[in-house]
């Protein structure tokens, strides 16, 4: 195997490994929120530091790969997609941290009746993340497309969550309840964002494989 | 001037122009929100389409610049930074659209007493955006650093806005008031995000000029 191919494989492995870490963070932050498990929520902060280090290492590697090998076509698309995916993974990790920070606040108070559709929303988004990474790892455009299709489902669930929480706030004028409901709105927003990043990754996979930029499809209609 | 240098200048001009459009969108969305001006808020949607087109054009141009010229060092850093800044500008435009969508909802209801510190927060963030772009256009690391310093100020204002709105919700159990307060929380969050993107651009400027990745400073301490 050529040295360049080995380096490209290494880049891919690093991203897949980093994605594994991010998926672990997402699982821990959601499980910590649902089961009110302080320790689980806290693991997320340590992992974030690792992700941040990886982000810089991967970007640096991408720049060196371009500078030393002057790739074109599919190779160049792979490297610039890797830079983008790297950034999306790091932002997912940030959102996991946001959720854990809120979870730690929430654990201090008695449980607010429902997490409503938040766990359901989180399940779909975790699947989107897993599928987008698998699609990247196996160049699977079909799988990437299934991720894009789930985005609307997540937006609909977010609307339901927002609506339910607003009703809940209206029926209560207890400051603690309002605080917790606002917290859960922010959690739903973070989960939605993680889904957006999985969508970005899937669009990158399609671009990488087909060389076709499918972002903003309505723009050119 | 070499053809390559002309192309690099063109890339820079395109980004600065795109940034001008995004700044116009930010001004229109905030002014529309503050003055309850339906038409102003709506201009934002048309501009978003232009920004989306520009994003794809710029990315395509960056890939071609790399493939055809095989740049290294500062030139390569400039092009990859341009790709990143392109993405941050597009995400700012998305946030401007989010704010305008909420503004159109809010206009339908009687005015909620205060926008509290939201206009103040928006002023600081608009200045951050302007300065980050100016820093990019003039390679001004000092100016880029002033943008980074303002990020904490914005976070503090966001905390104050959230706190004030929660008090407001607690004192009212009117569904419309709760709806509007949640809307304003989302607006504050979007403004904060726009500030985050200006911070990203400033970090890119520093990387571009110095070749030093200053993201996640605490990671390596």
CSV table of C-alpha atoms in Angstrom, one decimal:
chain,number,residue,atom,x,y,z
A,1,UNK,CA,0.0,0.0,0.0
A,2,UNK,CA,1.3,3.5,-0.9
A,3,UNK,CA,2.3,5.7,2.0
A,4,UNK,CA,-0.5,8.2,0.9
A,5,UNK,CA,-3.2,5.5,1.0
A,6,UNK,CA,-2.0,4.4,4.5
A,7,UNK,CA,-2.2,8.0,5.7
A,8,UNK,CA,-5.7,8.3,4.2
A,9,UNK,CA,-6.8,5.1,6.0
A,10,UNK,CA,-5.3,6.5,9.2
A,11,UNK,CA,-7.3,9.7,8.8
A,12,UNK,CA,-10.5,7.7,8.3
A,13,UNK,CA,-9.8,5.5,11.3
A,14,UNK,CA,-9.2,8.6,13.5
A,15,UNK,CA,-12.5,10.1,12.5
A,16,UNK,CA,-14.4,6.9,13.1
A,17,UNK,CA,-12.7,6.5,16.5
A,18,UNK,CA,-13.5,10.2,17.3
A,19,UNK,CA,-17.1,9.5,16.3
A,20,UNK,CA,-17.2,6.5,18.6
A,21,UNK,CA,-16.1,8.8,21.5
A,22,UNK,CA,-18.8,11.3,20.5
A,23,UNK,CA,-21.5,8.6,20.4
A,24,UNK,CA,-20.4,7.4,23.8
A,25,UNK,CA,-20.8,11.0,25.1
A,26,UNK,CA,-24.3,11.3,23.6
A,27,UNK,CA,-25.3,8.0,25.2
A,28,UNK,CA,-23.9,9.1,28.5
A,29,UNK,CA,-25.5,12.5,28.5
A,30,UNK,CA,-29.0,11.2,27.5
A,31,UNK,CA,-28.8,8.2,29.9
A,32,UNK,CA,-27.5,10.5,32.7
A,33,UNK,CA,-30.5,12.9,32.1
A,34,UNK,CA,-33.1,10.1,32.0
A,35,UNK,CA,-31.8,8.1,34.9
A,36,UNK,CA,-30.7,11.2,36.9
A,37,UNK,CA,-27.2,9.7,37.2
A,38,UNK,CA,-24.7,12.4,38.2
A,39,UNK,CA,-21.7,10.3,37.5
A,40,UNK,CA,-22.8,9.4,34.0
A,41,UNK,CA,-23.4,13.1,33.2
A,42,UNK,CA,-20.0,14.0,34.4
A,43,UNK,CA,-18.1,11.5,32.2
A,44,UNK,CA,-19.1,13.8,29.3
A,45,UNK,CA,-16.8,16.6,30.4
A,46,UNK,CA,-13.7,14.5,30.5
A,47,UNK,CA,-14.4,13.1,27.0
A,48,UNK,CA,-14.9,16.6,25.6
A,49,UNK,CA,-11.2,17.3,26.2
A,50,UNK,CA,-10.2,14.3,24.2
A,51,UNK,CA,-12.5,15.3,21.3
A,52,UNK,CA,-11.0,18.8,21.3
A,53,UNK,CA,-7.5,17.4,21.1
A,54,UNK,CA,-8.5,15.0,18.3
A,55,UNK,CA,-10.1,17.9,16.4
A,56,UNK,CA,-6.8,19.8,16.2
A,57,UNK,CA,-4.8,16.6,15.4
A,58,UNK,CA,-7.2,15.7,12.6
A,59,UNK,CA,-7.2,19.2,11.1
A,60,UNK,CA,-3.4,19.3,11.2
A,61,UNK,CA,-3.2,15.9,9.5
A,62,UNK,CA,-5.6,17.0,6.7
A,63,UNK,CA,-3.5,20.1,6.0
A,64,UNK,CA,-0.3,18.0,5.8
A,65,UNK,CA,-2.0,15.5,3.6
A,66,UNK,CA,-2.9,18.2,1.1
A,67,UNK,CA,0.4,20.0,1.3
A,68,UNK,CA,2.6,16.9,0.9
A,69,UNK,CA,0.5,14.9,-1.6
A,70,UNK,CA,-1.3,17.5,-3.6
A,71,UNK,CA,-4.4,15.3,-4.0
A,72,UNK,CA,-7.1,16.0,-6.6
A,73,UNK,CA,-10.6,14.7,-7.4
A,74,UNK,CA,-12.0,12.1,-5.0
A,75,UNK,CA,-9.0,12.2,-2.7
A,76,UNK,CA,-9.2,15.9,-2.2
A,77,UNK,CA,-13.0,15.7,-1.7
A,78,UNK,CA,-12.3,13.0,1.0
A,79,UNK,CA,-9.8,15.2,2.8
A,80,UNK,CA,-12.0,18.4,2.8
A,81,UNK,CA,-15.0,16.4,3.8
A,82,UNK,CA,-12.9,14.9,6.7
A,83,UNK,CA,-12.2,18.5,7.8
A,84,UNK,CA,-15.9,19.3,7.8
A,85,UNK,CA,-16.9,16.1,9.6
A,86,UNK,CA,-14.2,16.7,12.1
A,87,UNK,CA,-15.8,20.1,12.9
A,88,UNK,CA,-19.3,18.6,13.1
A,89,UNK,CA,-18.1,15.9,15.5
A,90,UNK,CA,-16.6,18.5,17.8
A,91,UNK,CA,-19.8,20.5,17.7
A,92,UNK,CA,-21.8,17.4,18.6
A,93,UNK,CA,-19.5,17.0,21.6
A,94,UNK,CA,-20.2,20.6,22.6
A,95,UNK,CA,-23.9,20.0,22.5
A,96,UNK,CA,-23.5,16.8,24.7
A,97,UNK,CA,-21.7,19.0,27.2
A,98,UNK,CA,-24.5,21.6,27.1
A,99,UNK,CA,-27.0,18.8,27.8
A,100,UNK,CA,-24.9,17.4,30.7
A,101,UNK,CA,-24.6,20.9,32.3
A,102,UNK,CA,-28.3,21.2,32.2
A,103,UNK,CA,-28.8,17.6,33.5
A,104,UNK,CA,-26.6,18.4,36.5
A,105,UNK,CA,-28.9,21.4,37.3
A,106,UNK,CA,-32.0,19.3,36.9
A,107,UNK,CA,-30.7,16.5,39.2
A,108,UNK,CA,-30.7,19.1,42.0
A,109,UNK,CA,-34.5,19.5,41.8
A,110,UNK,CA,-37.3,17.0,42.2
A,111,UNK,CA,-38.1,15.3,39.0
A,112,UNK,CA,-40.3,17.2,36.6
A,113,UNK,CA,-43.1,14.9,35.7
A,114,UNK,CA,-42.2,14.0,32.2
A,115,UNK,CA,-39.3,14.2,29.9
A,116,UNK,CA,-42.1,14.0,27.3
A,117,UNK,CA,-40.8,13.0,23.9
A,118,UNK,CA,-37.2,13.9,24.6
A,119,UNK,CA,-35.9,10.3,25.0
A,120,UNK,CA,-37.7,9.4,21.8
A,121,UNK,CA,-36.1,12.3,20.0
A,122,UNK,CA,-32.7,11.4,21.4
A,123,UNK,CA,-33.1,7.8,20.2
A,124,UNK,CA,-33.8,8.9,16.6
A,125,UNK,CA,-30.9,11.4,16.7
A,126,UNK,CA,-28.5,8.8,18.1
A,127,UNK,CA,-29.4,6.5,15.3
A,128,UNK,CA,-28.9,9.3,12.8
A,129,UNK,CA,-25.4,9.9,14.2
A,130,UNK,CA,-24.5,6.2,14.1
A,131,UNK,CA,-25.8,5.9,10.5
A,132,UNK,CA,-24.0,9.0,9.3
A,133,UNK,CA,-20.7,7.7,10.6
A,134,UNK,CA,-21.3,4.2,9.2
A,135,UNK,CA,-22.2,5.8,5.9
A,136,UNK,CA,-18.9,7.7,6.0
A,137,UNK,CA,-17.0,4.6,6.9
A,138,UNK,CA,-18.5,2.5,4.1
A,139,UNK,CA,-19.2,5.2,1.5
A,140,UNK,CA,-22.9,4.2,1.7
A,141,UNK,CA,-24.9,6.9,0.0
A,142,UNK,CA,-28.1,5.1,0.5
A,143,UNK,CA,-27.6,5.0,4.3
A,144,UNK,CA,-26.6,8.7,4.2
A,145,UNK,CA,-29.9,9.4,2.5
A,146,UNK,CA,-31.9,7.7,5.2
A,147,UNK,CA,-30.3,10.1,7.7
A,148,UNK,CA,-31.5,13.1,5.7
A,149,UNK,CA,-35.0,11.7,5.7
A,150,UNK,CA,-35.1,11.6,9.5
A,151,UNK,CA,-34.4,15.3,9.9
A,152,UNK,CA,-38.1,16.3,9.5
A,153,UNK,CA,-39.2,13.7,12.0
A,154,UNK,CA,-36.8,15.2,14.6
A,155,UNK,CA,-38.1,18.7,13.9
A,156,UNK,CA,-41.7,17.5,14.4
A,157,UNK,CA,-40.8,15.9,17.7
A,158,UNK,CA,-39.1,19.1,18.8
A,159,UNK,CA,-42.3,21.1,18.0
A,160,UNK,CA,-44.3,18.6,20.1
A,161,UNK,CA,-41.8,18.9,23.0
A,162,UNK,CA,-41.9,22.7,22.9
A,163,UNK,CA,-45.7,22.7,22.9
A,164,UNK,CA,-46.0,20.3,25.8
A,165,UNK,CA,-43.5,22.2,27.9
A,166,UNK,CA,-45.2,25.5,27.2
A,167,UNK,CA,-48.5,24.0,28.4
A,168,UNK,CA,-46.8,22.7,31.4
A,169,UNK,CA,-45.3,26.2,32.2
A,170,UNK,CA,-48.7,27.9,31.7
A,171,UNK,CA,-50.4,25.5,34.2
A,172,UNK,CA,-47.8,26.2,36.8
A,173,UNK,CA,-46.5,29.5,38.2
A,174,UNK,CA,-43.9,27.8,40.3
A,175,UNK,CA,-40.4,29.3,39.5
A,176,UNK,CA,-38.7,25.9,39.8
A,177,UNK,CA,-41.1,24.3,37.3
A,178,UNK,CA,-40.6,27.1,34.9
A,179,UNK,CA,-36.8,26.8,35.3
A,180,UNK,CA,-36.9,23.1,34.6
A,181,UNK,CA,-39.2,23.4,31.6
A,182,UNK,CA,-36.9,26.1,30.1
A,183,UNK,CA,-33.9,23.7,30.8
A,184,UNK,CA,-35.7,20.9,28.9
A,185,UNK,CA,-36.5,23.2,26.0
A,186,UNK,CA,-32.7,23.9,25.7
A,187,UNK,CA,-32.1,20.1,25.9
A,188,UNK,CA,-34.5,19.5,23.0
A,189,UNK,CA,-32.8,22.2,21.0
A,190,UNK,CA,-29.4,20.7,21.6
A,191,UNK,CA,-30.6,17.2,20.5
A,192,UNK,CA,-32.1,18.8,17.4
A,193,UNK,CA,-28.7,20.4,16.7
A,194,UNK,CA,-26.9,17.1,17.0
A,195,UNK,CA,-29.3,15.8,14.4
A,196,UNK,CA,-28.4,18.7,12.2
A,197,UNK,CA,-24.7,17.8,12.5
A,198,UNK,CA,-25.5,14.2,11.5
A,199,UNK,CA,-27.3,15.6,8.5
A,200,UNK,CA,-24.3,17.7,7.6
A,201,UNK,CA,-22.1,14.6,7.8
A,202,UNK,CA,-24.5,12.6,5.6
A,203,UNK,CA,-24.4,15.5,3.0
A,204,UNK,CA,-20.6,15.3,3.1
A,205,UNK,CA,-20.7,11.6,2.5
A,206,UNK,CA,-22.9,12.1,-0.6
A,207,UNK,CA,-20.6,14.9,-1.8
A,208,UNK,CA,-17.5,12.8,-1.2
A,209,UNK,CA,-18.8,9.8,-3.1
A,210,UNK,CA,-20.7,11.5,-5.9
A,211,UNK,CA,-18.8,14.8,-6.1
A,212,UNK,CA,-22.1,16.6,-6.0
A,213,UNK,CA,-23.0,19.2,-3.5
A,214,UNK,CA,-26.6,18.5,-2.3
A,215,UNK,CA,-26.8,21.2,0.3
A,216,UNK,CA,-29.7,23.7,0.0
A,217,UNK,CA,-31.6,21.7,-2.6
A,218,UNK,CA,-34.4,24.3,-2.8
A,219,UNK,CA,-32.0,27.0,-3.7
A,220,UNK,CA,-31.6,25.9,-7.3
A,221,UNK,CA,-35.1,24.9,-8.1
B,1,UNK,CA,-0.2,39.6,-10.9
B,2,UNK,CA,-0.1,35.9,-11.2
B,3,UNK,CA,-3.3,34.1,-12.1
B,4,UNK,CA,-3.3,32.3,-8.8
B,5,UNK,CA,-3.0,35.5,-6.8
B,6,UNK,CA,-5.9,37.0,-8.7
B,7,UNK,CA,-8.0,33.9,-7.9
B,8,UNK,CA,-7.0,34.2,-4.2
B,9,UNK,CA,-8.0,37.9,-4.2
B,10,UNK,CA,-11.3,36.9,-5.9
B,11,UNK,CA,-11.9,34.3,-3.1
B,12,UNK,CA,-11.3,36.9,-0.5
B,13,UNK,CA,-13.6,39.5,-2.1
B,14,UNK,CA,-16.3,36.9,-2.4
B,15,UNK,CA,-16.2,36.1,1.3
B,16,UNK,CA,-16.1,39.8,2.3
B,17,UNK,CA,-19.1,40.4,0.0
B,18,UNK,CA,-21.0,37.4,1.4
B,19,UNK,CA,-20.2,38.7,4.9
B,20,UNK,CA,-21.6,42.0,3.9
B,21,UNK,CA,-24.9,40.3,3.0
B,22,UNK,CA,-24.9,38.4,6.2
B,23,UNK,CA,-24.3,41.6,8.2
B,24,UNK,CA,-27.3,43.2,6.3
B,25,UNK,CA,-29.4,40.2,7.3
B,26,UNK,CA,-28.4,40.5,11.0
B,27,UNK,CA,-29.2,44.2,11.0
B,28,UNK,CA,-32.6,43.6,9.3
B,29,UNK,CA,-33.6,40.7,11.6
B,30,UNK,CA,-32.7,42.6,14.8
B,31,UNK,CA,-34.2,45.9,13.6
B,32,UNK,CA,-37.3,44.0,12.4
B,33,UNK,CA,-37.6,42.4,15.9
B,34,UNK,CA,-37.2,45.7,17.8
B,35,UNK,CA,-39.3,47.9,15.6
B,36,UNK,CA,-41.9,45.1,14.9
B,37,UNK,CA,-41.4,45.7,11.2
B,38,UNK,CA,-42.8,42.8,9.2
B,39,UNK,CA,-41.2,43.8,5.9
B,40,UNK,CA,-37.8,44.2,7.4
B,41,UNK,CA,-38.0,40.7,9.0
B,42,UNK,CA,-39.1,39.2,5.7
B,43,UNK,CA,-36.1,40.6,3.7
B,44,UNK,CA,-34.0,38.1,5.6
B,45,UNK,CA,-35.6,35.1,3.9
B,46,UNK,CA,-34.7,36.3,0.4
B,47,UNK,CA,-31.1,37.0,1.4
B,48,UNK,CA,-30.7,33.6,2.8
B,49,UNK,CA,-31.1,32.0,-0.7
B,50,UNK,CA,-28.3,34.2,-2.0
B,51,UNK,CA,-26.0,33.2,0.9
B,52,UNK,CA,-26.7,29.5,0.2
B,53,UNK,CA,-25.8,29.9,-3.4
B,54,UNK,CA,-22.6,31.8,-2.4
B,55,UNK,CA,-21.6,29.1,0.1
B,56,UNK,CA,-21.6,26.4,-2.7
B,57,UNK,CA,-19.8,28.6,-5.1
B,58,UNK,CA,-17.1,29.5,-2.6
B,59,UNK,CA,-16.6,25.9,-1.5
B,60,UNK,CA,-16.3,24.8,-5.2
B,61,UNK,CA,-13.8,27.6,-5.8
B,62,UNK,CA,-11.7,26.6,-2.8
B,63,UNK,CA,-11.5,22.9,-4.0
B,64,UNK,CA,-10.5,24.0,-7.5
B,65,UNK,CA,-7.9,26.4,-6.1
B,66,UNK,CA,-6.3,23.5,-4.2
B,67,UNK,CA,-6.6,21.0,-7.0
B,68,UNK,CA,-5.2,23.3,-9.7
B,69,UNK,CA,-2.5,25.1,-7.8
B,70,UNK,CA,-1.4,22.7,-5.1
B,71,UNK,CA,-0.8,25.4,-2.6
B,72,UNK,CA,1.2,24.9,0.6
B,73,UNK,CA,1.9,26.9,3.8
B,74,UNK,CA,0.1,30.3,4.2
B,75,UNK,CA,-1.8,29.9,0.9
B,76,UNK,CA,-3.2,26.5,1.9
B,77,UNK,CA,-4.1,27.8,5.3
B,78,UNK,CA,-5.9,30.8,3.7
B,79,UNK,CA,-8.0,28.5,1.5
B,80,UNK,CA,-9.0,26.0,4.2
B,81,UNK,CA,-9.7,29.0,6.5
B,82,UNK,CA,-11.9,30.4,3.8
B,83,UNK,CA,-13.8,27.1,3.6
B,84,UNK,CA,-14.4,27.3,7.4
B,85,UNK,CA,-15.4,31.0,7.3
B,86,UNK,CA,-17.8,30.3,4.5
B,87,UNK,CA,-19.5,27.7,6.6
B,88,UNK,CA,-19.7,30.0,9.6
B,89,UNK,CA,-21.2,32.8,7.5
B,90,UNK,CA,-23.8,30.4,6.2
B,91,UNK,CA,-24.7,29.3,9.7
B,92,UNK,CA,-25.0,33.0,10.8
B,93,UNK,CA,-27.5,33.5,8.0
B,94,UNK,CA,-29.4,30.4,9.3
B,95,UNK,CA,-29.6,32.0,12.7
B,96,UNK,CA,-30.8,35.3,11.2
B,97,UNK,CA,-33.6,33.3,9.6
B,98,UNK,CA,-34.5,31.6,12.9
B,99,UNK,CA,-34.7,35.0,14.5
B,100,UNK,CA,-36.9,36.5,11.7
B,101,UNK,CA,-39.3,33.5,11.9
B,102,UNK,CA,-39.7,34.1,15.6
B,103,UNK,CA,-40.0,37.9,15.0
B,104,UNK,CA,-42.9,37.2,12.6
B,105,UNK,CA,-44.7,35.2,15.3
B,106,UNK,CA,-44.1,37.9,17.9
B,107,UNK,CA,-45.4,40.6,15.7
B,108,UNK,CA,-48.8,38.9,15.7
B,109,UNK,CA,-49.2,39.4,19.5
B,110,UNK,CA,-49.2,42.6,21.6
B,111,UNK,CA,-45.7,43.7,22.6
B,112,UNK,CA,-44.2,41.9,25.5
B,113,UNK,CA,-43.0,44.6,27.9
B,114,UNK,CA,-39.3,44.5,27.4
B,115,UNK,CA,-36.9,43.0,25.0
B,116,UNK,CA,-34.7,43.4,28.1
B,117,UNK,CA,-31.0,43.2,27.2
B,118,UNK,CA,-31.6,41.5,23.8
B,119,UNK,CA,-30.9,44.7,21.7
B,120,UNK,CA,-27.7,45.3,23.8
B,121,UNK,CA,-26.6,41.7,23.2
B,122,UNK,CA,-27.3,42.1,19.5
B,123,UNK,CA,-25.3,45.3,19.3
B,124,UNK,CA,-22.2,43.6,20.7
B,125,UNK,CA,-22.6,40.6,18.5
B,126,UNK,CA,-23.0,42.7,15.4
B,127,UNK,CA,-19.8,44.5,16.3
B,128,UNK,CA,-18.1,41.1,16.8
B,129,UNK,CA,-19.2,40.0,13.3
B,130,UNK,CA,-18.1,43.3,11.7
B,131,UNK,CA,-14.7,43.1,13.5
B,132,UNK,CA,-14.1,39.4,12.6
B,133,UNK,CA,-14.7,40.1,8.9
B,134,UNK,CA,-12.5,43.2,9.0
B,135,UNK,CA,-9.8,41.2,10.7
B,136,UNK,CA,-10.0,38.6,8.0
B,137,UNK,CA,-9.9,41.2,5.3
B,138,UNK,CA,-6.9,43.0,6.7
B,139,UNK,CA,-5.1,40.1,8.4
B,140,UNK,CA,-5.5,42.0,11.7
B,141,UNK,CA,-4.7,39.5,14.5
B,142,UNK,CA,-5.1,42.2,17.2
B,143,UNK,CA,-8.6,43.0,16.1
B,144,UNK,CA,-9.4,39.2,15.9
B,145,UNK,CA,-8.3,39.0,19.6
B,146,UNK,CA,-10.7,41.8,20.6
B,147,UNK,CA,-13.5,39.6,19.2
B,148,UNK,CA,-12.5,36.7,21.3
B,149,UNK,CA,-12.6,38.9,24.4
B,150,UNK,CA,-16.2,39.9,23.8
B,151,UNK,CA,-17.5,36.3,23.9
B,152,UNK,CA,-17.7,36.2,27.7
B,153,UNK,CA,-19.6,39.5,27.8
B,154,UNK,CA,-22.2,38.0,25.4
B,155,UNK,CA,-22.5,34.9,27.5
B,156,UNK,CA,-23.1,37.0,30.6
B,157,UNK,CA,-25.8,39.1,28.9
B,158,UNK,CA,-27.5,35.9,27.7
B,159,UNK,CA,-27.6,34.6,31.4
B,160,UNK,CA,-29.2,37.9,32.4
B,161,UNK,CA,-31.8,37.7,29.6
B,162,UNK,CA,-32.6,34.1,30.5
B,163,UNK,CA,-33.0,35.0,34.2
B,164,UNK,CA,-35.2,38.0,33.5
B,165,UNK,CA,-37.5,36.1,31.1
B,166,UNK,CA,-37.9,33.2,33.7
B,167,UNK,CA,-39.0,35.8,36.3
B,168,UNK,CA,-41.4,37.2,33.8
B,169,UNK,CA,-42.9,33.8,33.1
B,170,UNK,CA,-43.2,32.9,36.7
B,171,UNK,CA,-45.1,36.1,37.4
B,172,UNK,CA,-47.5,35.4,34.6
B,173,UNK,CA,-49.6,32.3,33.9
B,174,UNK,CA,-50.9,33.7,30.6
B,175,UNK,CA,-50.1,31.2,27.8
B,176,UNK,CA,-49.4,34.1,25.4
B,177,UNK,CA,-46.8,35.6,27.7
B,178,UNK,CA,-45.1,32.2,28.2
B,179,UNK,CA,-45.0,31.6,24.5
B,180,UNK,CA,-43.5,35.0,23.8
B,181,UNK,CA,-40.9,34.6,26.6
B,182,UNK,CA,-39.8,31.2,25.2
B,183,UNK,CA,-39.6,32.9,21.8
B,184,UNK,CA,-37.2,35.5,23.2
B,185,UNK,CA,-35.1,32.9,24.9
B,186,UNK,CA,-34.6,31.3,21.5
B,187,UNK,CA,-33.8,34.7,20.0
B,188,UNK,CA,-31.1,35.2,22.7
B,189,UNK,CA,-29.7,31.8,22.0
B,190,UNK,CA,-29.5,32.5,18.3
B,191,UNK,CA,-27.7,35.8,18.9
B,192,UNK,CA,-25.3,34.0,21.2
B,193,UNK,CA,-24.6,31.5,18.4
B,194,UNK,CA,-23.9,34.2,15.9
B,195,UNK,CA,-21.3,35.6,18.4
B,196,UNK,CA,-19.8,32.0,18.5
B,197,UNK,CA,-19.5,32.0,14.7
B,198,UNK,CA,-17.7,35.4,14.8
B,199,UNK,CA,-15.4,33.9,17.4
B,200,UNK,CA,-14.7,31.0,15.1
B,201,UNK,CA,-13.9,33.4,12.2
B,202,UNK,CA,-11.5,35.3,14.5
B,203,UNK,CA,-9.7,32.1,15.5
B,204,UNK,CA,-9.4,31.2,11.8
B,205,UNK,CA,-7.8,34.6,11.1
B,206,UNK,CA,-5.2,34.0,13.9
B,207,UNK,CA,-4.5,30.5,12.5
B,208,UNK,CA,-4.3,31.9,9.0
B,209,UNK,CA,-1.8,34.6,9.9
B,210,UNK,CA,0.3,32.8,12.5
B,211,UNK,CA,-0.2,29.2,11.5
B,212,UNK,CA,-1.1,28.4,15.1
B,213,UNK,CA,-4.3,26.7,16.1
B,214,UNK,CA,-5.6,28.6,19.2
B,215,UNK,CA,-8.9,26.7,19.6
B,216,UNK,CA,-9.5,25.0,22.9
B,217,UNK,CA,-6.7,26.9,24.8
B,218,UNK,CA,-7.5,25.1,28.1
B,219,UNK,CA,-7.0,21.7,26.5
B,220,UNK,CA,-3.3,21.8,26.4
B,221,UNK,CA,-2.7,23.6,29.7
